[in-house]
Short mmCIF file of C-alpha atoms in Angstrom, two decimals:
data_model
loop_
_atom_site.label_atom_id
_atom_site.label_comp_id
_atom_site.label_asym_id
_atom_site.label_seq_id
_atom_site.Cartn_x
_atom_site.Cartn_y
_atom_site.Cartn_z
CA UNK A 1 0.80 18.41 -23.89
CA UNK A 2 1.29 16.15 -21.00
CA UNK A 3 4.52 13.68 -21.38
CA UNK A 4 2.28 10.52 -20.68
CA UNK A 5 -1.01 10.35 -21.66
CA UNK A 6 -3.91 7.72 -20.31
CA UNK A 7 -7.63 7.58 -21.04
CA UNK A 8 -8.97 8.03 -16.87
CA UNK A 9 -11.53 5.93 -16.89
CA UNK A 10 -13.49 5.00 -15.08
CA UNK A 11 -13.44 1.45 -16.72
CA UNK A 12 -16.08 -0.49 -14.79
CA UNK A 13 -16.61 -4.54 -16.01
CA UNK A 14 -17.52 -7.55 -14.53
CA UNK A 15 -15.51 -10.29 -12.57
CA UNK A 16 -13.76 -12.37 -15.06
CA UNK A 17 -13.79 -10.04 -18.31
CA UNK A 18 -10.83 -8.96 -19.92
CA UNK A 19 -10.07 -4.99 -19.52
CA UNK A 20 -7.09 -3.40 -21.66
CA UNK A 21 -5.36 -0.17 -20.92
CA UNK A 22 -3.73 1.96 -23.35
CA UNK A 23 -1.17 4.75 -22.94
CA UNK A 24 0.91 7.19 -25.25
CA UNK A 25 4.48 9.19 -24.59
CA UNK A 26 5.48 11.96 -26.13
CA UNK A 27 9.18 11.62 -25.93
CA UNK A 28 10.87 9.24 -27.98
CA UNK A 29 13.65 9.14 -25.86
CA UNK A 30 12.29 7.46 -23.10
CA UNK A 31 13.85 4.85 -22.01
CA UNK A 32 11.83 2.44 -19.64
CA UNK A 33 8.44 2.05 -19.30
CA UNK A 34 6.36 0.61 -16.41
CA UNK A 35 2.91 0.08 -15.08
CA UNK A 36 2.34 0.70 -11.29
CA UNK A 37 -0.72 0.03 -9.27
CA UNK A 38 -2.30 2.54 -6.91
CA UNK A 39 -5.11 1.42 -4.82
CA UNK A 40 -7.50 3.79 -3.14
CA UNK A 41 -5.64 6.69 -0.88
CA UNK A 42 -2.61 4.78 -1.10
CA UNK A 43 0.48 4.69 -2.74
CA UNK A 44 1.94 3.51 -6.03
CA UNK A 45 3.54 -0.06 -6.24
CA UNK A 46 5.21 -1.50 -9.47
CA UNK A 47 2.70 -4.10 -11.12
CA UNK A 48 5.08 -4.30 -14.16
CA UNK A 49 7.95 -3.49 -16.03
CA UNK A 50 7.22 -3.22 -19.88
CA UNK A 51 9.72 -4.28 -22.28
CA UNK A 52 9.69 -4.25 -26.19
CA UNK A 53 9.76 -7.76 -27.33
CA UNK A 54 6.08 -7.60 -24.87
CA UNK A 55 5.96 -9.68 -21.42
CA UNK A 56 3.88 -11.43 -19.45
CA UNK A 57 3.20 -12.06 -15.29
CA UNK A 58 -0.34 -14.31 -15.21
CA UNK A 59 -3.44 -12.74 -15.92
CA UNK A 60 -1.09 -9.14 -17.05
CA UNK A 61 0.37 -8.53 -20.03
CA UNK A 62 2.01 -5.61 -21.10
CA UNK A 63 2.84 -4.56 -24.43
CA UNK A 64 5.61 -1.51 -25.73
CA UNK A 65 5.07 -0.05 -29.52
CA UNK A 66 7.99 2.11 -29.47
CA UNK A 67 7.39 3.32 -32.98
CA UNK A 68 4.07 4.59 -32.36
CA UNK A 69 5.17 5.89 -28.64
CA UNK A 70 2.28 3.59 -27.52
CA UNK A 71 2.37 1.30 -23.92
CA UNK A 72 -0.46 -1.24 -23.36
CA UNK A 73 -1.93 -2.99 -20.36
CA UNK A 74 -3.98 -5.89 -20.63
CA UNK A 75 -5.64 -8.02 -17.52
CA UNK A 76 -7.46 -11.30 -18.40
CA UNK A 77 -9.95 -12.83 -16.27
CA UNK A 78 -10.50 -9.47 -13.99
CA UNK A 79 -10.81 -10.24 -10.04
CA UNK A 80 -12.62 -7.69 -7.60
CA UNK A 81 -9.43 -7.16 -6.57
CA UNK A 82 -7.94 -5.79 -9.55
CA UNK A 83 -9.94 -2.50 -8.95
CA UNK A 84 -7.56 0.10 -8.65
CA UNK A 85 -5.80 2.90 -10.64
CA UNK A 86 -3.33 1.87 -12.98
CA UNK A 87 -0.20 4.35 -13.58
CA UNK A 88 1.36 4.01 -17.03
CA UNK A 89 4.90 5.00 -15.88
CA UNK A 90 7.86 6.64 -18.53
CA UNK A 91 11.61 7.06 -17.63
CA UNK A 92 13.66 9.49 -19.70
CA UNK A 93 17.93 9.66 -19.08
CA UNK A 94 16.52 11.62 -16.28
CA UNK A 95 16.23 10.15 -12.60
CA UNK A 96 12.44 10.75 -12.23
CA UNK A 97 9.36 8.60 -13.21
CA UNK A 98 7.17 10.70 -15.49
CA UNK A 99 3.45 9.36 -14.54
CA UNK A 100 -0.09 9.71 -16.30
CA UNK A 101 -2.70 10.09 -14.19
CA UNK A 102 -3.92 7.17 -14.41
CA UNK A 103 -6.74 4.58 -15.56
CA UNK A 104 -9.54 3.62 -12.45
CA UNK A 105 -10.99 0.28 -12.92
CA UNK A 106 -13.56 -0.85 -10.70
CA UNK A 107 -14.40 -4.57 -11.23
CA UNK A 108 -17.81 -5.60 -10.13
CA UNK A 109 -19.49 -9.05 -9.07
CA UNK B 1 8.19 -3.73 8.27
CA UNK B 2 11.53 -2.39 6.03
CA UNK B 3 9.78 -0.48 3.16
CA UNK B 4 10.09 3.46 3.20
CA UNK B 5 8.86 4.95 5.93
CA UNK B 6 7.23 8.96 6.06
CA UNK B 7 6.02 10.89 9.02
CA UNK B 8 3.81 12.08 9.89
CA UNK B 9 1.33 10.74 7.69
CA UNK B 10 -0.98 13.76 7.50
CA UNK B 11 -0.58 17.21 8.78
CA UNK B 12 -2.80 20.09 8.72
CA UNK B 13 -1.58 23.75 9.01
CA UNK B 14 -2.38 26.96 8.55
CA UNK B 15 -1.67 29.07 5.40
CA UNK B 16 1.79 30.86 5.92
CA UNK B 17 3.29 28.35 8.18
CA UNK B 18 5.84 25.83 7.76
CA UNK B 19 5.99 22.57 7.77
CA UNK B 20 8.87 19.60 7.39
CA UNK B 21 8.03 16.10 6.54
CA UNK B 22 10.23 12.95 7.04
CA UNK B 23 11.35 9.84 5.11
CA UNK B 24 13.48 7.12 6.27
CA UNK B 25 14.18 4.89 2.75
CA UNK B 26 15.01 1.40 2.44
CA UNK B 27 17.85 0.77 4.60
CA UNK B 28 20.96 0.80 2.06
CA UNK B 29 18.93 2.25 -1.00
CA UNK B 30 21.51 5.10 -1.76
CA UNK B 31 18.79 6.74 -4.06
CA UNK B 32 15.64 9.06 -3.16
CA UNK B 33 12.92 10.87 -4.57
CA UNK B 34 10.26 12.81 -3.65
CA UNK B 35 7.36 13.50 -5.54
CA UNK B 36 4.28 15.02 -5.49
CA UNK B 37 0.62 13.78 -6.24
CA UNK B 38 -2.74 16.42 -6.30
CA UNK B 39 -5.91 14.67 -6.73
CA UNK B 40 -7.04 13.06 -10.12
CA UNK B 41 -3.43 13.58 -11.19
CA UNK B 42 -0.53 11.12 -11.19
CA UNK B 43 2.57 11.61 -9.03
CA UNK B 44 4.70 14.68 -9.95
CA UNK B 45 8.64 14.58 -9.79
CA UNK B 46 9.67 17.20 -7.42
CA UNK B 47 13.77 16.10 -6.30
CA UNK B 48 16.62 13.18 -6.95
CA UNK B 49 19.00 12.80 -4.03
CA UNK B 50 22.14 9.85 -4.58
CA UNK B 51 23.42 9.78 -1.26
CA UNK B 52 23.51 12.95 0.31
CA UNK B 53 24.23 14.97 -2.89
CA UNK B 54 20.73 17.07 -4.36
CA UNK B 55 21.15 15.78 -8.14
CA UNK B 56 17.96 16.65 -9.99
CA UNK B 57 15.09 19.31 -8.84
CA UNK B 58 11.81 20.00 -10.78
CA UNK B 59 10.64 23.38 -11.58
CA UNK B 60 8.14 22.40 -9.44
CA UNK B 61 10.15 23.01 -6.36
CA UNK B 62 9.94 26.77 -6.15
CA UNK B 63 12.28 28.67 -3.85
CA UNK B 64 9.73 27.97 -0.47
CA UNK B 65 10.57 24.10 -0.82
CA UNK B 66 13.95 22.63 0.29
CA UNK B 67 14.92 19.12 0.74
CA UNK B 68 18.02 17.77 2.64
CA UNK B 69 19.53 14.00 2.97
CA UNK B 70 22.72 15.36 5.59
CA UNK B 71 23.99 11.88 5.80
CA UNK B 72 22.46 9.94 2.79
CA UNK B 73 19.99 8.21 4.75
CA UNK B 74 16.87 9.52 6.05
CA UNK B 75 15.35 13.07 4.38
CA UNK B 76 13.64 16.02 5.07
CA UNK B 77 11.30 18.32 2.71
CA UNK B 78 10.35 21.81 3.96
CA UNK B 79 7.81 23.97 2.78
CA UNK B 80 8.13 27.25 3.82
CA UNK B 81 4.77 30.25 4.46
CA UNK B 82 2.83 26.87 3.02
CA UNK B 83 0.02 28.06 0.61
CA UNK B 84 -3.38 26.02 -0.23
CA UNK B 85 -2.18 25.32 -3.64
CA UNK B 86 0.50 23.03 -1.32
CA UNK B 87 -2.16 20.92 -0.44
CA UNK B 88 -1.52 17.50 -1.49
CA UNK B 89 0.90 14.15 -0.82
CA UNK B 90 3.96 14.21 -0.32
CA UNK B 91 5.36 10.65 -1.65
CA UNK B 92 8.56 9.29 -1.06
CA UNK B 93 10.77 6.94 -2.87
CA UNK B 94 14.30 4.70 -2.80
CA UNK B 95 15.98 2.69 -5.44
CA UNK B 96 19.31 0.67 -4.82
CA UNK B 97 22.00 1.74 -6.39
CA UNK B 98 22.81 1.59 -10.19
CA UNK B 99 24.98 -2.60 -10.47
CA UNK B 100 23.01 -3.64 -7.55
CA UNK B 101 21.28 -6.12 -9.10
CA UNK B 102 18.01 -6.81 -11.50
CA UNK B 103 15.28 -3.77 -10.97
CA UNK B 104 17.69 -0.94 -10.02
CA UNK B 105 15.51 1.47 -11.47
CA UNK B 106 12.37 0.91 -9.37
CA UNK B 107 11.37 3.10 -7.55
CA UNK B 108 9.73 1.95 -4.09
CA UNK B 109 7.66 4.62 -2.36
CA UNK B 110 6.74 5.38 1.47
CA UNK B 111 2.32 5.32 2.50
CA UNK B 112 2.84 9.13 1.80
CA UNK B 113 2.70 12.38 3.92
CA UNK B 114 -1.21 13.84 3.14
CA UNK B 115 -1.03 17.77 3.74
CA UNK B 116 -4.27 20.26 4.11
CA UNK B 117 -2.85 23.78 3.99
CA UNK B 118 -6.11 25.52 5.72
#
């Protein structure tokens, strides 16, 4: 069983619908949890750090359930450019990022 | 431009031959890591340098990988008699170091080195 686990899409919805992302972990150790954005043949940059208490940064919202091992994304109001893939990110005591493989949402007119 | 830097940013080669990729990190990030990413699949941890000393390595680095940081700055990964199964990117990453402020523990990564073993 993988460490971090994410449904891979494709999710494909219109310009200004509301898309959520969900993601497990398997070890209840982890420590910090983060989404990252990758856009097409490109590489992975932070979107947001996810923290227990929930948090916010405009139109994304991320959510932690640490009891259930269970890390949410949502976007409001989706924007063309908010098609990407979406990396639900897990850090252990270790030094490395443990990544899923990632959600592809492709946001139409 | 002072993100991570890699080079080159594809290579193709020939099963069996070698091949050493390059990343220059954010200047005074003391921490580096290089991963790994196939396609459909999200980035795979493959080494942890903190200044020049090598202090994690994946299983996934098998004996024809190495990876040096001589001076704690730039790096190197090798891959030795490359196979097709090496076919991938190679991604780079730096953090600042551990006190250094809010966000020490992300991880900024380089465009990538894309390699076709033929």
């Amino acid at each position: 069983r993988k460490e971090v686990e994410q449904d891979p899409g494709p999710f494909n919805v219109p310009e200004g619908a509301t898309v959520a992302f969900n993601c497990t972990y398997s070890n209840s150790a982890s420590q910090s949890f983060f989404w990252y954005r990758q856009d097409c043949r490109k590489e992975p940059k932070l979107l947001m750090s996810v923290y227990s208490s929930g948090n916010e940064d405009g139109r994304f919202t991320a959510q932690l359930n640490r009891a259930s091992q269970y890390i949410s994304l949502l976007i409001r109001d989706s924007k063309l450019s908010d098609s990407a893939t979406y990396l639900c990110v897990v850090k252990n005591s270790g030094y490395a990022l443990n990544f899923g493989k990632g959600t592809s949402l492709l946001v139409t007119p | 431009d002072t993100g991570v830097s890699q080079d080159p940013r594809h290579k193709i080669t020939k099963r069996g031959q070698n091949v050493t990729f390059r990343c220059d990190p954010i200047s005074e990030h003391n921490r580096l890591y290089w991963y790994r990413q196939t396609l459909g699949q999200g980035p795979e941890f493959l080494t942890y340098f903190q200044n020049e000393a090598q202090l994690e390595k994946s299983r996934l680095l098998s004996d024809r990988f190495s990876a040096e940081r001589p001076k704690g700055s730039f790096s190197t990964l090798e891959i030795q008699r490359t196979e097709q199964g090496d076919s991938a990117m190679y991604l780079c990453a730096s953090s600042p170091r551990m006190g250094s402020g809010p966000g020490p523990e992300t991880q900024y990564f380089g465009p990538g080195t894309r390699l076709l073993v033929l």
